[in-house]
């Protein structure tokens, strides 16, 4: 089952990042929930439920919920970007719940408001996320994690050389992009 689900996810991810015609159909979430509140930065998640009449079980078990964490974690990123929503619709048509979240790396002073706080570099938070999702949905068979990022100080600009890089910024981006992939994979 995981092999079939994995290939479905890979095919969907290829279609997503190779450019889907997002204007084909308007997609709206079944619910939007506040999950982190901090000063002027409220982070939300959208829940997309399986399409009515779609097959929500596989071999007698409930299909998993797919959690979509995308890039833009420093200052931007949109959980409700139409480019992603068409993919959510395709997964809903196949009988999957999809959760798409706002994500900002390093929010300090946050307070949990609803479902969960997310930080791909904090194993304890990821384990709490896992527990909450399993209690509510029972299974996760696919993890699509596109959280990551870059910083101007970690990138060589046209007028610069490698010697102009800020090594601390490079280390931070490496940690975010490498461990931010490994830790969620270990936990989920």
mmCIF file of C-alpha atoms in Angstrom:
data_model
loop_
_atom_site.group_PDB
_atom_site.id
_atom_site.type_symbol
_atom_site.label_atom_id
_atom_site.label_comp_id
_atom_site.label_asym_id
_atom_site.label_seq_id
_atom_site.Cartn_x
_atom_site.Cartn_y
_atom_site.Cartn_z
ATOM 1 C CA UNK A 1 0.000 0.000 0.000
ATOM 2 C CA UNK A 2 2.764 2.446 0.877
ATOM 3 C CA UNK A 3 4.475 1.755 -2.459
ATOM 4 C CA UNK A 4 1.268 2.539 -4.395
ATOM 5 C CA UNK A 5 0.626 5.620 -2.242
ATOM 6 C CA UNK A 6 4.237 6.733 -2.717
ATOM 7 C CA UNK A 7 3.997 6.497 -6.506
ATOM 8 C CA UNK A 8 0.672 8.364 -6.442
ATOM 9 C CA UNK A 9 2.291 11.111 -4.362
ATOM 10 C CA UNK A 10 5.345 11.311 -6.634
ATOM 11 C CA UNK A 11 3.137 11.569 -9.735
ATOM 12 C CA UNK A 12 1.009 14.244 -8.082
ATOM 13 C CA UNK A 13 4.086 16.177 -6.941
ATOM 14 C CA UNK A 14 5.534 16.065 -10.473
ATOM 15 C CA UNK A 15 2.286 17.379 -11.875
ATOM 16 C CA UNK A 16 2.173 20.081 -9.203
ATOM 17 C CA UNK A 17 5.668 21.399 -9.717
ATOM 18 C CA UNK A 18 5.731 20.960 -13.487
ATOM 19 C CA UNK A 19 2.780 23.311 -13.838
ATOM 20 C CA UNK A 20 -0.868 22.402 -13.541
ATOM 21 C CA UNK A 21 -3.583 24.476 -15.126
ATOM 22 C CA UNK A 22 -4.947 25.890 -11.869
ATOM 23 C CA UNK A 23 -7.775 27.697 -13.637
ATOM 24 C CA UNK A 24 -9.461 24.385 -14.467
ATOM 25 C CA UNK A 25 -11.661 24.499 -11.363
ATOM 26 C CA UNK A 26 -11.973 26.720 -8.314
ATOM 27 C CA UNK A 27 -11.074 24.828 -5.163
ATOM 28 C CA UNK A 28 -12.102 25.964 -1.704
ATOM 29 C CA UNK A 29 -11.233 24.371 1.638
ATOM 30 C CA UNK A 30 -13.868 22.693 3.792
ATOM 31 C CA UNK A 31 -12.527 24.555 6.803
ATOM 32 C CA UNK A 32 -9.865 27.078 7.776
ATOM 33 C CA UNK A 33 -8.449 26.997 11.304
ATOM 34 C CA UNK A 34 -6.108 29.260 13.251
ATOM 35 C CA UNK A 35 -3.265 27.182 14.699
ATOM 36 C CA UNK A 36 -0.640 29.766 15.764
ATOM 37 C CA UNK A 37 -1.133 33.338 16.933
ATOM 38 C CA UNK A 38 1.736 35.762 17.395
ATOM 39 C CA UNK A 39 1.546 39.524 17.361
ATOM 40 C CA UNK A 40 0.498 40.375 13.798
ATOM 41 C CA UNK A 41 1.282 36.965 12.324
ATOM 42 C CA UNK A 42 -1.658 34.574 12.556
ATOM 43 C CA UNK A 43 -1.028 31.231 10.881
ATOM 44 C CA UNK A 44 -3.865 29.131 9.511
ATOM 45 C CA UNK A 45 -4.412 25.690 8.078
ATOM 46 C CA UNK A 46 -6.943 24.655 5.465
ATOM 47 C CA UNK A 47 -8.688 21.283 5.510
ATOM 48 C CA UNK A 48 -9.815 19.770 2.221
ATOM 49 C CA UNK A 49 -12.066 16.728 2.693
ATOM 50 C CA UNK A 50 -12.453 13.872 0.218
ATOM 51 C CA UNK A 51 -14.874 14.490 -2.625
ATOM 52 C CA UNK A 52 -18.338 13.047 -1.955
ATOM 53 C CA UNK A 53 -18.599 9.639 -3.530
ATOM 54 C CA UNK A 54 -14.829 9.119 -3.703
ATOM 55 C CA UNK A 55 -13.323 5.945 -2.273
ATOM 56 C CA UNK A 56 -11.959 6.870 1.175
ATOM 57 C CA UNK A 57 -10.726 3.407 2.131
ATOM 58 C CA UNK A 58 -8.070 1.117 0.752
ATOM 59 C CA UNK A 59 -7.959 -2.570 1.612
ATOM 60 C CA UNK A 60 -10.491 -1.968 4.386
ATOM 61 C CA UNK A 61 -8.560 0.870 6.039
ATOM 62 C CA UNK A 62 -9.161 4.625 6.020
ATOM 63 C CA UNK A 63 -6.907 6.402 3.521
ATOM 64 C CA UNK A 64 -4.340 8.712 5.116
ATOM 65 C CA UNK A 65 -4.469 12.442 5.545
ATOM 66 C CA UNK A 66 -1.853 14.248 3.475
ATOM 67 C CA UNK A 67 -0.199 17.224 5.174
ATOM 68 C CA UNK A 68 1.168 19.783 2.749
ATOM 69 C CA UNK A 69 3.972 21.968 4.143
ATOM 70 C CA UNK A 70 5.420 24.248 1.500
ATOM 71 C CA UNK A 71 8.309 26.675 1.294
ATOM 72 C CA UNK A 72 8.252 30.360 2.162
ATOM 73 C CA UNK A 73 8.758 29.661 5.826
ATOM 74 C CA UNK A 74 10.695 32.818 6.665
ATOM 75 C CA UNK A 75 8.339 35.591 5.657
ATOM 76 C CA UNK A 76 5.845 34.410 3.093
ATOM 77 C CA UNK A 77 4.134 31.475 1.471
ATOM 78 C CA UNK A 78 0.486 30.772 0.835
ATOM 79 C CA UNK A 79 -1.363 27.662 1.969
ATOM 80 C CA UNK A 80 -4.222 28.620 -0.382
ATOM 81 C CA UNK A 81 -2.208 29.246 -3.550
ATOM 82 C CA UNK A 82 -4.317 28.143 -6.563
ATOM 83 C CA UNK A 83 -1.279 26.305 -7.939
ATOM 84 C CA UNK A 84 -1.468 23.934 -4.952
ATOM 85 C CA UNK A 85 -5.251 23.802 -4.658
ATOM 86 C CA UNK A 86 -5.751 21.952 -7.932
ATOM 87 C CA UNK A 87 -3.461 19.216 -6.571
ATOM 88 C CA UNK A 88 -5.492 19.135 -3.314
ATOM 89 C CA UNK A 89 -8.630 18.644 -5.435
ATOM 90 C CA UNK A 90 -7.010 15.739 -7.258
ATOM 91 C CA UNK A 91 -6.120 14.093 -3.919
ATOM 92 C CA UNK A 92 -9.683 14.736 -2.633
ATOM 93 C CA UNK A 93 -11.085 13.081 -5.767
ATOM 94 C CA UNK A 94 -8.934 10.040 -4.886
ATOM 95 C CA UNK A 95 -10.453 9.944 -1.370
ATOM 96 C CA UNK A 96 -7.752 11.663 0.686
ATOM 97 C CA UNK A 97 -8.042 14.390 3.325
ATOM 98 C CA UNK A 98 -5.497 17.150 2.671
ATOM 99 C CA UNK A 99 -4.276 19.693 5.219
ATOM 100 C CA UNK A 100 -2.364 22.697 3.894
ATOM 101 C CA UNK A 101 -0.656 24.921 6.440
ATOM 102 C CA UNK A 102 0.844 28.377 6.717
ATOM 103 C CA UNK A 103 4.389 27.924 7.916
ATOM 104 C CA UNK A 104 6.883 30.397 9.315
ATOM 105 C CA UNK A 105 10.219 29.235 10.661
ATOM 106 C CA UNK A 106 11.324 30.475 14.034
ATOM 107 C CA UNK A 107 8.224 32.210 15.362
ATOM 108 C CA UNK A 108 9.111 32.993 18.932
ATOM 109 C CA UNK A 109 6.512 33.685 21.577
ATOM 110 C CA UNK A 110 3.837 31.730 19.758
ATOM 111 C CA UNK A 111 0.894 30.236 21.526
ATOM 112 C CA UNK A 112 -0.956 27.180 20.285
ATOM 113 C CA UNK A 113 -4.514 28.023 19.381
ATOM 114 C CA UNK A 114 -5.937 25.023 17.601
ATOM 115 C CA UNK A 115 -4.551 21.967 15.899
ATOM 116 C CA UNK A 116 -0.797 22.332 16.274
ATOM 117 C CA UNK A 117 2.318 24.436 16.147
ATOM 118 C CA UNK A 118 4.737 23.356 13.433
ATOM 119 C CA UNK A 119 8.530 23.652 13.324
ATOM 120 C CA UNK A 120 10.411 21.213 11.098
ATOM 121 C CA UNK A 121 13.563 21.680 13.188
ATOM 122 C CA UNK A 122 11.950 20.819 16.524
ATOM 123 C CA UNK A 123 11.526 17.065 16.959
ATOM 124 C CA UNK A 124 9.368 17.450 20.095
ATOM 125 C CA UNK A 125 6.867 19.670 18.239
ATOM 126 C CA UNK A 126 6.830 17.273 15.293
ATOM 127 C CA UNK A 127 6.143 14.349 17.647
ATOM 128 C CA UNK A 128 3.254 16.318 19.189
ATOM 129 C CA UNK A 129 1.923 17.019 15.667
ATOM 130 C CA UNK A 130 2.156 13.327 14.861
ATOM 131 C CA UNK A 131 0.257 12.335 18.007
ATOM 132 C CA UNK A 132 -2.521 14.867 17.356
ATOM 133 C CA UNK A 133 -2.928 13.791 13.733
ATOM 134 C CA UNK A 134 -2.959 10.095 14.604
ATOM 135 C CA UNK A 135 -5.554 10.667 17.337
ATOM 136 C CA UNK A 136 -7.792 12.532 14.916
ATOM 137 C CA UNK A 137 -7.245 10.666 11.617
ATOM 138 C CA UNK A 138 -5.618 7.358 12.551
ATOM 139 C CA UNK A 139 -2.951 7.159 9.848
ATOM 140 C CA UNK A 140 -0.458 9.060 7.726
ATOM 141 C CA UNK A 141 0.965 7.150 4.778
ATOM 142 C CA UNK A 142 2.375 10.054 2.765
ATOM 143 C CA UNK A 143 4.385 13.033 3.951
ATOM 144 C CA UNK A 144 4.886 15.779 1.398
ATOM 145 C CA UNK A 145 7.274 18.241 2.983
ATOM 146 C CA UNK A 146 8.451 21.202 0.964
ATOM 147 C CA UNK A 147 9.411 23.350 3.949
ATOM 148 C CA UNK A 148 12.757 25.001 3.507
ATOM 149 C CA UNK A 149 14.228 28.271 2.458
ATOM 150 C CA UNK A 150 17.124 30.494 1.667
ATOM 151 C CA UNK A 151 18.486 33.846 2.794
ATOM 152 C CA UNK A 152 20.169 36.616 0.785
ATOM 153 C CA UNK A 153 23.303 36.380 2.961
ATOM 154 C CA UNK A 154 23.588 32.672 2.101
ATOM 155 C CA UNK A 155 23.433 33.272 -1.638
ATOM 156 C CA UNK A 156 26.196 34.538 -3.900
ATOM 157 C CA UNK A 157 24.844 37.562 -5.746
ATOM 158 C CA UNK A 158 26.113 38.409 -9.267
ATOM 159 C CA UNK A 159 28.504 41.068 -7.939
ATOM 160 C CA UNK A 160 29.862 38.801 -5.163
ATOM 161 C CA UNK A 161 32.163 35.829 -4.718
ATOM 162 C CA UNK A 162 31.880 32.848 -2.420
ATOM 163 C CA UNK A 163 34.053 34.725 0.067
ATOM 164 C CA UNK A 164 31.223 37.232 0.603
ATOM 165 C CA UNK A 165 28.874 34.585 2.031
ATOM 166 C CA UNK A 166 27.826 34.793 5.678
ATOM 167 C CA UNK A 167 28.791 31.327 6.949
ATOM 168 C CA UNK A 168 26.196 31.473 9.762
ATOM 169 C CA UNK A 169 23.453 32.127 7.207
ATOM 170 C CA UNK A 170 24.740 29.242 5.076
ATOM 171 C CA UNK A 171 24.748 26.938 8.126
ATOM 172 C CA UNK A 172 21.211 27.973 9.046
ATOM 173 C CA UNK A 173 19.878 27.366 5.521
ATOM 174 C CA UNK A 174 21.670 24.035 5.316
ATOM 175 C CA UNK A 175 20.185 22.977 8.650
ATOM 176 C CA UNK A 176 16.696 24.083 7.640
ATOM 177 C CA UNK A 177 16.785 22.392 4.246
ATOM 178 C CA UNK A 178 18.566 19.203 5.321
ATOM 179 C CA UNK A 179 17.351 18.564 8.866
ATOM 180 C CA UNK A 180 13.984 20.121 8.058
ATOM 181 C CA UNK A 181 13.526 17.177 5.708
ATOM 182 C CA UNK A 182 15.125 14.458 7.815
ATOM 183 C CA UNK A 183 13.343 15.193 11.127
ATOM 184 C CA UNK A 184 9.768 15.151 9.752
ATOM 185 C CA UNK A 185 10.600 11.965 7.862
ATOM 186 C CA UNK A 186 11.920 10.348 11.050
ATOM 187 C CA UNK A 187 8.860 11.358 13.087
ATOM 188 C CA UNK A 188 6.140 10.765 10.514
#
